[in-house]
PDB file of C-alpha atoms in Angstrom:
ATOM      1  CA  UNK A   1      16.320 -16.123  19.538  1.00 43.00           C
ATOM      2  CA  UNK A   2      13.094 -15.020  18.549  1.00 51.00           C
ATOM      3  CA  UNK A   3      12.730 -11.202  18.023  1.00 65.00           C
ATOM      4  CA  UNK A   4      10.546  -9.396  20.819  1.00 82.00           C
ATOM      5  CA  UNK A   5       7.339  -8.276  18.724  1.00 89.00           C
ATOM      6  CA  UNK A   6       7.036  -4.610  18.238  1.00 92.00           C
ATOM      7  CA  UNK A   7       3.873  -3.545  20.561  1.00 93.00           C
ATOM      8  CA  UNK A   8       1.467  -1.044  18.542  1.00 95.00           C
ATOM      9  CA  UNK A   9      -0.816   1.249  19.489  1.00 94.00           C
ATOM     10  CA  UNK A  10      -3.164   2.726  16.770  1.00 95.00           C
ATOM     11  CA  UNK A  11      -4.633   6.139  17.184  1.00 92.00           C
ATOM     12  CA  UNK A  12      -7.287   7.575  14.322  1.00 93.00           C
ATOM     13  CA  UNK A  13     -10.720   8.756  14.417  1.00 90.00           C
ATOM     14  CA  UNK A  14     -11.340   7.282  10.917  1.00 90.00           C
ATOM     15  CA  UNK A  15     -12.533   3.683  10.949  1.00 89.00           C
ATOM     16  CA  UNK A  16     -11.469   3.021   7.268  1.00 87.00           C
ATOM     17  CA  UNK A  17      -8.038   4.149   7.796  1.00 87.00           C
ATOM     18  CA  UNK A  18      -7.686   1.947  10.891  1.00 90.00           C
ATOM     19  CA  UNK A  19      -8.932  -0.849   9.148  1.00 90.00           C
ATOM     20  CA  UNK A  20      -6.686  -0.162   6.280  1.00 89.00           C
ATOM     21  CA  UNK A  21      -3.604  -0.292   8.708  1.00 91.00           C
ATOM     22  CA  UNK A  22      -4.582  -3.240  10.568  1.00 92.00           C
ATOM     23  CA  UNK A  23      -4.929  -5.207   7.300  1.00 90.00           C
ATOM     24  CA  UNK A  24      -1.561  -4.086   6.347  1.00 91.00           C
ATOM     25  CA  UNK A  25      -0.050  -4.942   9.405  1.00 93.00           C
ATOM     26  CA  UNK A  26      -1.086  -8.624   8.870  1.00 90.00           C
ATOM     27  CA  UNK A  27       1.586  -8.973   6.462  1.00 88.00           C
ATOM     28  CA  UNK A  28       4.299  -7.466   8.670  1.00 91.00           C
ATOM     29  CA  UNK A  29       5.897  -9.918  11.123  1.00 90.00           C
ATOM     30  CA  UNK A  30       6.756  -9.402  14.713  1.00 91.00           C
ATOM     31  CA  UNK A  31       4.075  -6.756  15.265  1.00 94.00           C
ATOM     32  CA  UNK A  32       1.336  -6.963  18.023  1.00 94.00           C
ATOM     33  CA  UNK A  33      -1.472  -4.540  18.222  1.00 95.00           C
ATOM     34  CA  UNK A  34      -2.129  -3.845  21.802  1.00 95.00           C
ATOM     35  CA  UNK A  35      -4.800  -1.483  21.325  1.00 94.00           C
ATOM     36  CA  UNK A  36      -6.875   1.500  19.225  1.00 94.00           C
ATOM     37  CA  UNK A  37      -7.970   4.947  20.208  1.00 92.00           C
ATOM     38  CA  UNK A  38     -10.486   7.112  18.377  1.00 91.00           C
ATOM     39  CA  UNK A  39      -9.423  10.215  19.970  1.00 90.00           C
ATOM     40  CA  UNK A  40      -6.599  12.116  21.554  1.00 88.00           C
ATOM     41  CA  UNK A  41      -7.467  11.678  25.354  1.00 88.00           C
ATOM     42  CA  UNK A  42      -8.130   7.828  24.531  1.00 90.00           C
ATOM     43  CA  UNK A  43      -4.623   7.769  22.803  1.00 89.00           C
ATOM     44  CA  UNK A  44      -2.998   9.099  25.909  1.00 87.00           C
ATOM     45  CA  UNK A  45      -4.888   6.942  28.373  1.00 87.00           C
ATOM     46  CA  UNK A  46      -4.046   3.957  26.247  1.00 89.00           C
ATOM     47  CA  UNK A  47      -0.419   4.747  26.035  1.00 87.00           C
ATOM     48  CA  UNK A  48      -0.006   5.113  30.076  1.00 85.00           C
ATOM     49  CA  UNK A  49      -1.964   1.744  30.738  1.00 88.00           C
ATOM     50  CA  UNK A  50      -0.812  -0.493  27.652  1.00 90.00           C
ATOM     51  CA  UNK A  51       2.736   0.963  27.503  1.00 88.00           C
ATOM     52  CA  UNK A  52       3.238   0.184  23.730  1.00 91.00           C
ATOM     53  CA  UNK A  53       6.682   0.426  21.933  1.00 91.00           C
ATOM     54  CA  UNK A  54       5.068   2.546  19.214  1.00 92.00           C
ATOM     55  CA  UNK A  55       1.981   4.634  18.468  1.00 92.00           C
ATOM     56  CA  UNK A  56       0.824   5.152  14.891  1.00 94.00           C
ATOM     57  CA  UNK A  57      -0.997   8.474  15.511  1.00 90.00           C
ATOM     58  CA  UNK A  58      -3.176  10.689  12.979  1.00 91.00           C
ATOM     59  CA  UNK A  59      -3.153  14.472  13.542  1.00 87.00           C
ATOM     60  CA  UNK A  60      -6.660  15.703  13.265  1.00 86.00           C
ATOM     61  CA  UNK A  61      -8.400  13.820  16.113  1.00 87.00           C
ATOM     62  CA  UNK A  62     -11.091  14.938  18.513  1.00 85.00           C
ATOM     63  CA  UNK A  63     -10.404  16.150  21.934  1.00 82.00           C
ATOM     64  CA  UNK A  64      -6.695  16.283  21.577  1.00 78.00           C
ATOM     65  CA  UNK A  65      -4.870  16.538  18.393  1.00 80.00           C
ATOM     66  CA  UNK A  66      -1.839  14.141  17.368  1.00 79.00           C
ATOM     67  CA  UNK A  67       0.594  16.946  18.553  1.00 80.00           C
ATOM     68  CA  UNK A  68      -0.672  17.108  21.971  1.00 83.00           C
ATOM     69  CA  UNK A  69      -0.675  13.645  22.217  1.00 83.00           C
ATOM     70  CA  UNK A  70       2.985  13.297  20.881  1.00 78.00           C
ATOM     71  CA  UNK A  71       4.082  15.925  23.855  1.00 77.00           C
ATOM     72  CA  UNK A  72       2.201  13.797  26.307  1.00 73.00           C
ATOM     73  CA  UNK A  73       4.463  11.014  24.965  1.00 67.00           C
ATOM     74  CA  UNK A  74       7.411  12.709  25.263  1.00 58.00           C
ATOM     75  CA  UNK A  75       6.747  14.247  28.752  1.00 52.00           C
ATOM     76  CA  UNK A  76       6.368  10.822  30.237  1.00 51.00           C
ATOM     77  CA  UNK A  77       9.091   9.125  28.283  1.00 59.00           C
ATOM     78  CA  UNK A  78       6.668   6.984  26.222  1.00 71.00           C
ATOM     79  CA  UNK A  79       6.554   5.165  22.901  1.00 85.00           C
ATOM     80  CA  UNK A  80       7.836   6.081  19.538  1.00 87.00           C
ATOM     81  CA  UNK A  81       5.654   7.911  17.380  1.00 88.00           C
ATOM     82  CA  UNK A  82       4.788   7.596  13.682  1.00 91.00           C
ATOM     83  CA  UNK A  83       2.569  10.031  12.475  1.00 90.00           C
ATOM     84  CA  UNK A  84      -0.132   9.159   9.760  1.00 90.00           C
ATOM     85  CA  UNK A  85      -1.784  11.902   8.179  1.00 87.00           C
ATOM     86  CA  UNK A  86      -3.850  12.878   5.023  1.00 83.00           C
ATOM     87  CA  UNK A  87      -1.577  16.097   4.756  1.00 77.00           C
ATOM     88  CA  UNK A  88       2.012  16.530   4.456  1.00 73.00           C
ATOM     89  CA  UNK A  89       2.099  20.165   5.537  1.00 69.00           C
ATOM     90  CA  UNK A  90       2.617  19.287   9.429  1.00 69.00           C
ATOM     91  CA  UNK A  91       5.842  17.267   8.463  1.00 67.00           C
ATOM     92  CA  UNK A  92       8.500  19.842   9.811  1.00 63.00           C
ATOM     93  CA  UNK A  93       6.308  20.295  13.003  1.00 66.00           C
ATOM     94  CA  UNK A  94       6.109  16.468  13.472  1.00 63.00           C
ATOM     95  CA  UNK A  95       9.712  15.932  13.528  1.00 64.00           C
ATOM     96  CA  UNK A  96      10.104  19.069  16.196  1.00 63.00           C
ATOM     97  CA  UNK A  97       8.368  16.070  18.492  1.00 67.00           C
ATOM     98  CA  UNK A  98      11.056  13.688  17.694  1.00 72.00           C
ATOM     99  CA  UNK A  99       8.635  11.528  15.697  1.00 81.00           C
ATOM    100  CA  UNK A 100      10.336   8.580  14.087  1.00 86.00           C
ATOM    101  CA  UNK A 101       8.592   8.841  10.861  1.00 88.00           C
ATOM    102  CA  UNK A 102       5.483  10.712   9.138  1.00 88.00           C
ATOM    103  CA  UNK A 103       3.472   8.606   6.752  1.00 89.00           C
ATOM    104  CA  UNK A 104       0.891  10.158   4.231  1.00 87.00           C
ATOM    105  CA  UNK A 105      -2.518   8.510   3.712  1.00 85.00           C
ATOM    106  CA  UNK A 106      -3.288   6.279   1.935  1.00 84.00           C
ATOM    107  CA  UNK A 107      -0.331   4.642   3.406  1.00 87.00           C
ATOM    108  CA  UNK A 108       1.603   2.411   1.141  1.00 87.00           C
ATOM    109  CA  UNK A 109       2.877  -0.981   2.760  1.00 89.00           C
ATOM    110  CA  UNK A 110       6.536  -0.418   1.955  1.00 89.00           C
ATOM    111  CA  UNK A 111       6.783   2.862   3.714  1.00 90.00           C
ATOM    112  CA  UNK A 112       4.787   1.565   6.735  1.00 93.00           C
ATOM    113  CA  UNK A 113       7.102  -1.807   7.057  1.00 92.00           C
ATOM    114  CA  UNK A 114      10.197   0.995   6.621  1.00 91.00           C
ATOM    115  CA  UNK A 115       8.938   3.129   9.486  1.00 91.00           C
ATOM    116  CA  UNK A 116       8.235   0.117  11.720  1.00 94.00           C
ATOM    117  CA  UNK A 117      11.952  -1.067  11.015  1.00 91.00           C
ATOM    118  CA  UNK A 118      13.045   2.400  12.020  1.00 88.00           C
ATOM    119  CA  UNK A 119      11.147   2.244  15.226  1.00 88.00           C
ATOM    120  CA  UNK A 120      12.725  -1.137  15.943  1.00 88.00           C
ATOM    121  CA  UNK A 121      15.787   0.484  15.560  1.00 85.00           C
ATOM    122  CA  UNK A 122      15.129   3.210  17.633  1.00 80.00           C
ATOM    123  CA  UNK A 123      14.233   0.952  20.539  1.00 76.00           C
ATOM    124  CA  UNK A 124      17.460  -1.155  19.879  1.00 74.00           C
ATOM    125  CA  UNK A 125      19.551   1.829  19.834  1.00 64.00           C
ATOM    126  CA  UNK A 126      18.748   4.907  21.934  1.00 53.00           C
ATOM    127  CA  UNK A 127      21.818   6.594  20.824  1.00 46.00           C
ATOM    128  CA  UNK A 128      20.787  10.363  19.899  1.00 43.00           C
ATOM    129  CA  UNK A 129      23.695  10.488  17.186  1.00 44.00           C
ATOM    130  CA  UNK A 130      21.273   8.339  14.793  1.00 51.00           C
ATOM    131  CA  UNK A 131      18.416  11.236  14.916  1.00 49.00           C
ATOM    132  CA  UNK A 132      20.158  13.327  12.163  1.00 45.00           C
ATOM    133  CA  UNK A 133      20.585  10.141   9.960  1.00 52.00           C
ATOM    134  CA  UNK A 134      17.013   9.010  10.605  1.00 53.00           C
ATOM    135  CA  UNK A 135      15.530  12.638   9.982  1.00 51.00           C
ATOM    136  CA  UNK A 136      17.433  13.011   6.420  1.00 50.00           C
ATOM    137  CA  UNK A 137      16.060   9.715   5.420  1.00 57.00           C
ATOM    138  CA  UNK A 138      12.651  10.478   6.251  1.00 54.00           C
ATOM    139  CA  UNK A 139      12.638  13.790   4.537  1.00 52.00           C
ATOM    140  CA  UNK A 140      14.113  12.094   1.483  1.00 58.00           C
ATOM    141  CA  UNK A 141      11.166   9.605   1.474  1.00 57.00           C
ATOM    142  CA  UNK A 142       8.467  12.495   1.991  1.00 55.00           C
ATOM    143  CA  UNK A 143       9.694  14.360  -0.934  1.00 56.00           C
ATOM    144  CA  UNK A 144       9.697  11.310  -3.112  1.00 59.00           C
ATOM    145  CA  UNK A 145       5.758  10.839  -1.772  1.00 56.00           C
ATOM    146  CA  UNK A 146       5.298  14.629  -2.790  1.00 55.00           C
ATOM    147  CA  UNK A 147       6.582  14.136  -6.141  1.00 55.00           C
ATOM    148  CA  UNK A 148       4.602  10.864  -6.633  1.00 55.00           C
ATOM    149  CA  UNK A 149       1.419  12.912  -5.550  1.00 53.00           C
ATOM    150  CA  UNK A 150       1.875  15.218  -8.288  1.00 54.00           C
ATOM    151  CA  UNK A 151       1.411  12.577 -10.926  1.00 54.00           C
ATOM    152  CA  UNK A 152      -1.530  10.142 -10.959  1.00 62.00           C
ATOM    153  CA  UNK A 153      -2.032   7.935  -7.935  1.00 73.00           C
ATOM    154  CA  UNK A 154      -2.402   4.366  -8.945  1.00 83.00           C
ATOM    155  CA  UNK A 155      -3.095   1.204  -6.512  1.00 84.00           C
ATOM    156  CA  UNK A 156      -0.089  -0.746  -5.637  1.00 84.00           C
ATOM    157  CA  UNK A 157      -1.810  -3.684  -4.306  1.00 86.00           C
ATOM    158  CA  UNK A 158      -4.762  -5.505  -3.891  1.00 87.00           C
ATOM    159  CA  UNK A 159      -6.194  -6.831  -0.538  1.00 83.00           C
ATOM    160  CA  UNK A 160      -8.237  -9.995  -1.347  1.00 84.00           C
ATOM    161  CA  UNK A 161     -10.218 -11.849   1.262  1.00 78.00           C
ATOM    162  CA  UNK A 162      -9.332 -15.724   0.978  1.00 77.00           C
ATOM    163  CA  UNK A 163     -10.211 -18.435   3.283  1.00 74.00           C
ATOM    164  CA  UNK A 164     -11.067 -15.893   6.181  1.00 69.00           C
ATOM    165  CA  UNK A 165      -7.950 -13.743   5.766  1.00 71.00           C
ATOM    166  CA  UNK A 166      -6.869 -11.146   3.689  1.00 75.00           C
ATOM    167  CA  UNK A 167      -3.881 -11.557   1.073  1.00 81.00           C
ATOM    168  CA  UNK A 168      -1.820  -8.644   0.193  1.00 83.00           C
ATOM    169  CA  UNK A 169      -1.286  -8.979  -3.729  1.00 89.00           C
ATOM    170  CA  UNK A 170       1.141  -6.457  -5.123  1.00 90.00           C
ATOM    171  CA  UNK A 171      -0.077  -5.471  -8.581  1.00 93.00           C
ATOM    172  CA  UNK A 172       3.348  -5.644 -10.106  1.00 92.00           C
ATOM    173  CA  UNK A 173       3.299  -9.411  -9.291  1.00 94.00           C
ATOM    174  CA  UNK A 174      -0.078 -10.044 -11.007  1.00 96.00           C
ATOM    175  CA  UNK A 175       0.050 -11.796 -14.510  1.00 96.00           C
ATOM    176  CA  UNK A 176      -3.068 -10.928 -15.729  1.00 96.00           C
ATOM    177  CA  UNK A 177      -6.649  -9.910 -14.964  1.00 97.00           C
ATOM    178  CA  UNK A 178      -9.803 -11.041 -16.493  1.00 96.00           C
ATOM    179  CA  UNK A 179     -13.487 -10.051 -15.648  1.00 94.00           C
ATOM    180  CA  UNK A 180     -15.773 -12.943 -14.467  1.00 91.00           C
ATOM    181  CA  UNK A 181     -19.423 -11.565 -14.044  1.00 85.00           C
ATOM    182  CA  UNK A 182     -19.557  -8.991 -11.041  1.00 84.00           C
ATOM    183  CA  UNK A 183     -15.837  -9.934 -10.272  1.00 90.00           C
ATOM    184  CA  UNK A 184     -12.469 -10.023 -11.795  1.00 94.00           C
ATOM    185  CA  UNK A 185     -10.005 -13.095 -11.471  1.00 95.00           C
ATOM    186  CA  UNK A 186      -6.260 -12.287 -10.785  1.00 96.00           C
ATOM    187  CA  UNK A 187      -3.557 -14.514 -12.019  1.00 96.00           C
ATOM    188  CA  UNK A 188      -0.931 -14.683  -9.231  1.00 94.00           C
ATOM    189  CA  UNK A 189       1.664 -16.812  -8.304  1.00 91.00           C
ATOM    190  CA  UNK A 190       0.422 -19.691 -10.047  1.00 91.00           C
ATOM    191  CA  UNK A 191      -3.237 -19.495  -8.466  1.00 92.00           C
ATOM    192  CA  UNK A 192      -6.102 -17.548  -9.385  1.00 93.00           C
ATOM    193  CA  UNK A 193      -8.096 -15.096  -7.017  1.00 93.00           C
ATOM    194  CA  UNK A 194     -11.554 -13.551  -7.368  1.00 91.00           C
ATOM    195  CA  UNK A 195     -11.857  -9.854  -6.257  1.00 90.00           C
ATOM    196  CA  UNK A 196     -15.249  -7.851  -6.351  1.00 87.00           C
ATOM    197  CA  UNK A 197     -14.358  -5.296  -8.826  1.00 89.00           C
ATOM    198  CA  UNK A 198     -15.228  -3.790 -12.133  1.00 89.00           C
ATOM    199  CA  UNK A 199     -13.135  -3.541 -15.074  1.00 91.00           C
ATOM    200  CA  UNK A 200     -13.859   0.014 -15.953  1.00 88.00           C
ATOM    201  CA  UNK A 201     -13.155   1.037 -12.002  1.00 87.00           C
ATOM    202  CA  UNK A 202      -9.826  -1.192 -12.238  1.00 91.00           C
ATOM    203  CA  UNK A 203      -8.762   0.874 -15.323  1.00 89.00           C
ATOM    204  CA  UNK A 204      -8.914   4.282 -13.263  1.00 88.00           C
ATOM    205  CA  UNK A 205      -7.098   2.757 -10.605  1.00 88.00           C
ATOM    206  CA  UNK A 206      -4.289   0.721 -12.394  1.00 92.00           C
ATOM    207  CA  UNK A 207      -0.814   2.345 -13.671  1.00 91.00           C
ATOM    208  CA  UNK A 208      -1.183   1.598 -17.611  1.00 89.00           C
ATOM    209  CA  UNK A 209       2.784   1.227 -17.322  1.00 89.00           C
ATOM    210  CA  UNK A 210       2.185  -1.873 -15.094  1.00 93.00           C
ATOM    211  CA  UNK A 211      -0.940  -3.125 -16.389  1.00 93.00           C
ATOM    212  CA  UNK A 212      -2.149  -2.753 -20.142  1.00 93.00           C
ATOM    213  CA  UNK A 213      -5.754  -3.429 -20.845  1.00 93.00           C
ATOM    214  CA  UNK A 214      -6.224  -5.535 -24.170  1.00 94.00           C
ATOM    215  CA  UNK A 215      -9.776  -6.309 -24.077  1.00 93.00           C
ATOM    216  CA  UNK A 216     -12.784  -5.261 -22.532  1.00 93.00           C
ATOM    217  CA  UNK A 217     -12.373  -8.149 -20.172  1.00 95.00           C
ATOM    218  CA  UNK A 218      -8.658  -8.476 -19.834  1.00 96.00           C
ATOM    219  CA  UNK A 219      -5.345  -6.735 -18.629  1.00 97.00           C
ATOM    220  CA  UNK A 220      -2.081  -7.825 -18.844  1.00 96.00           C
ATOM    221  CA  UNK A 221       1.148  -7.252 -16.913  1.00 95.00           C
ATOM    222  CA  UNK A 222       3.710  -5.542 -19.129  1.00 92.00           C
ATOM    223  CA  UNK A 223       6.433  -7.286 -17.476  1.00 90.00           C
ATOM    224  CA  UNK A 224       4.973 -10.680 -18.322  1.00 92.00           C
ATOM    225  CA  UNK A 225       4.038  -9.620 -22.128  1.00 91.00           C
ATOM    226  CA  UNK A 226       6.480 -11.605 -24.293  1.00 89.00           C
ATOM    227  CA  UNK A 227       4.981 -11.093 -27.494  1.00 88.00           C
ATOM    228  CA  UNK A 228       1.833 -10.372 -29.818  1.00 89.00           C
ATOM    229  CA  UNK A 229       1.059 -12.808 -32.375  1.00 90.00           C
ATOM    230  CA  UNK A 230      -2.117 -13.816 -34.537  1.00 89.00           C
ATOM    231  CA  UNK A 231      -3.517 -17.359 -34.425  1.00 88.00           C
ATOM    232  CA  UNK A 232      -4.768 -19.450 -37.252  1.00 88.00           C
ATOM    233  CA  UNK A 233      -8.048 -17.368 -37.325  1.00 87.00           C
ATOM    234  CA  UNK A 234      -6.219 -14.375 -37.362  1.00 86.00           C
ATOM    235  CA  UNK A 235      -6.791 -13.277 -34.020  1.00 88.00           C
ATOM    236  CA  UNK A 236      -4.460 -10.936 -32.177  1.00 92.00           C
ATOM    237  CA  UNK A 237      -3.163 -12.498 -29.245  1.00 93.00           C
ATOM    238  CA  UNK A 238      -1.242 -11.519 -26.218  1.00 93.00           C
ATOM    239  CA  UNK A 239       1.669 -14.254 -25.362  1.00 92.00           C
ATOM    240  CA  UNK A 240       2.746 -14.081 -21.684  1.00 93.00           C
ATOM    241  CA  UNK A 241       5.839 -15.619 -20.192  1.00 91.00           C
ATOM    242  CA  UNK A 242       3.630 -18.458 -18.750  1.00 91.00           C
ATOM    243  CA  UNK A 243       2.619 -19.520 -22.098  1.00 91.00           C
ATOM    244  CA  UNK A 244      -0.925 -18.237 -21.457  1.00 93.00           C
ATOM    245  CA  UNK A 245      -2.319 -16.236 -24.269  1.00 94.00           C
ATOM    246  CA  UNK A 246      -4.905 -13.705 -23.914  1.00 94.00           C
ATOM    247  CA  UNK A 247      -7.117 -12.450 -26.813  1.00 94.00           C
ATOM    248  CA  UNK A 248      -6.475  -8.639 -27.958  1.00 93.00           C
ATOM    249  CA  UNK A 249      -9.700  -7.154 -29.034  1.00 92.00           C
ATOM    250  CA  UNK A 250     -10.240  -4.956 -32.143  1.00 89.00           C
ATOM    251  CA  UNK A 251     -11.093  -2.083 -30.158  1.00 89.00           C
ATOM    252  CA  UNK A 252      -7.396  -2.454 -28.080  1.00 89.00           C
ATOM    253  CA  UNK A 253      -5.598  -3.665 -31.144  1.00 88.00           C
ATOM    254  CA  UNK A 254      -4.104  -0.415 -32.328  1.00 87.00           C
ATOM    255  CA  UNK A 255      -3.204   1.047 -28.770  1.00 85.00           C
ATOM    256  CA  UNK A 256      -1.568  -2.316 -28.113  1.00 85.00           C
ATOM    257  CA  UNK A 257       0.483  -2.383 -31.120  1.00 86.00           C
ATOM    258  CA  UNK A 258       1.510   1.158 -30.623  1.00 83.00           C
ATOM    259  CA  UNK A 259       2.444   0.758 -27.247  1.00 81.00           C
ATOM    260  CA  UNK A 260       4.436  -2.135 -28.216  1.00 79.00           C
ATOM    261  CA  UNK A 261       6.411  -0.155 -30.806  1.00 78.00           C
ATOM    262  CA  UNK A 262       7.205   2.567 -28.602  1.00 78.00           C
ATOM    263  CA  UNK A 263       8.837  -0.083 -25.821  1.00 74.00           C
ATOM    264  CA  UNK A 264      10.682  -1.742 -28.414  1.00 66.00           C
TER     265      UNK A 264
END
């Protein structure tokens, strides 16, 4: 028997935030976006008209903020609420409204999927005894996110347009990245994908503990790096588990060898 899709209403006055959530939701099975609202009053009206299972709700919105919307939800016995905010300072107040989860922008794919799983459980099991367990797990997740924000934030995924759709490509699963004119080419799961980005910009966005820059035109994934050797011409080459070899330029050779020595 097929699972009944989780019907979602999105409420956020930032078009880019809505777009990012929509893209992420494309990779999560058994969800259906039934509507979107750009202010609090629209969100309340849409909830009453569309009767979604879950509303992904921004806090700072025109006309009515997220808490006013959430209170209207509770008063009408409406959908489960997942707050999505650029600030973590509202978390305690959010859970006073019986929110299912509280996600901090930019929302990580895994956290979004986890929040929706929790909403499914809430829909399937109305037992109030689960509330304490849910709250404890969410607060643990918020603490981890807070700790992560104290460290540099790096992109964990690419969203690549491919044949009229968007592919979610986790950075940790990419074998290597090479420059190609105004693009970069990602080597991922036996195929290659073009992504419009510069190498210098990528270096700021990628975790050096995941992607090691070995050349002005190349990154390699640490987990895929098998060895470093010199070829017949004396050039330093990064040897990947796939058997592919990527040149290591003189400008990066010292850094690469130092990192290899430290990790070994």
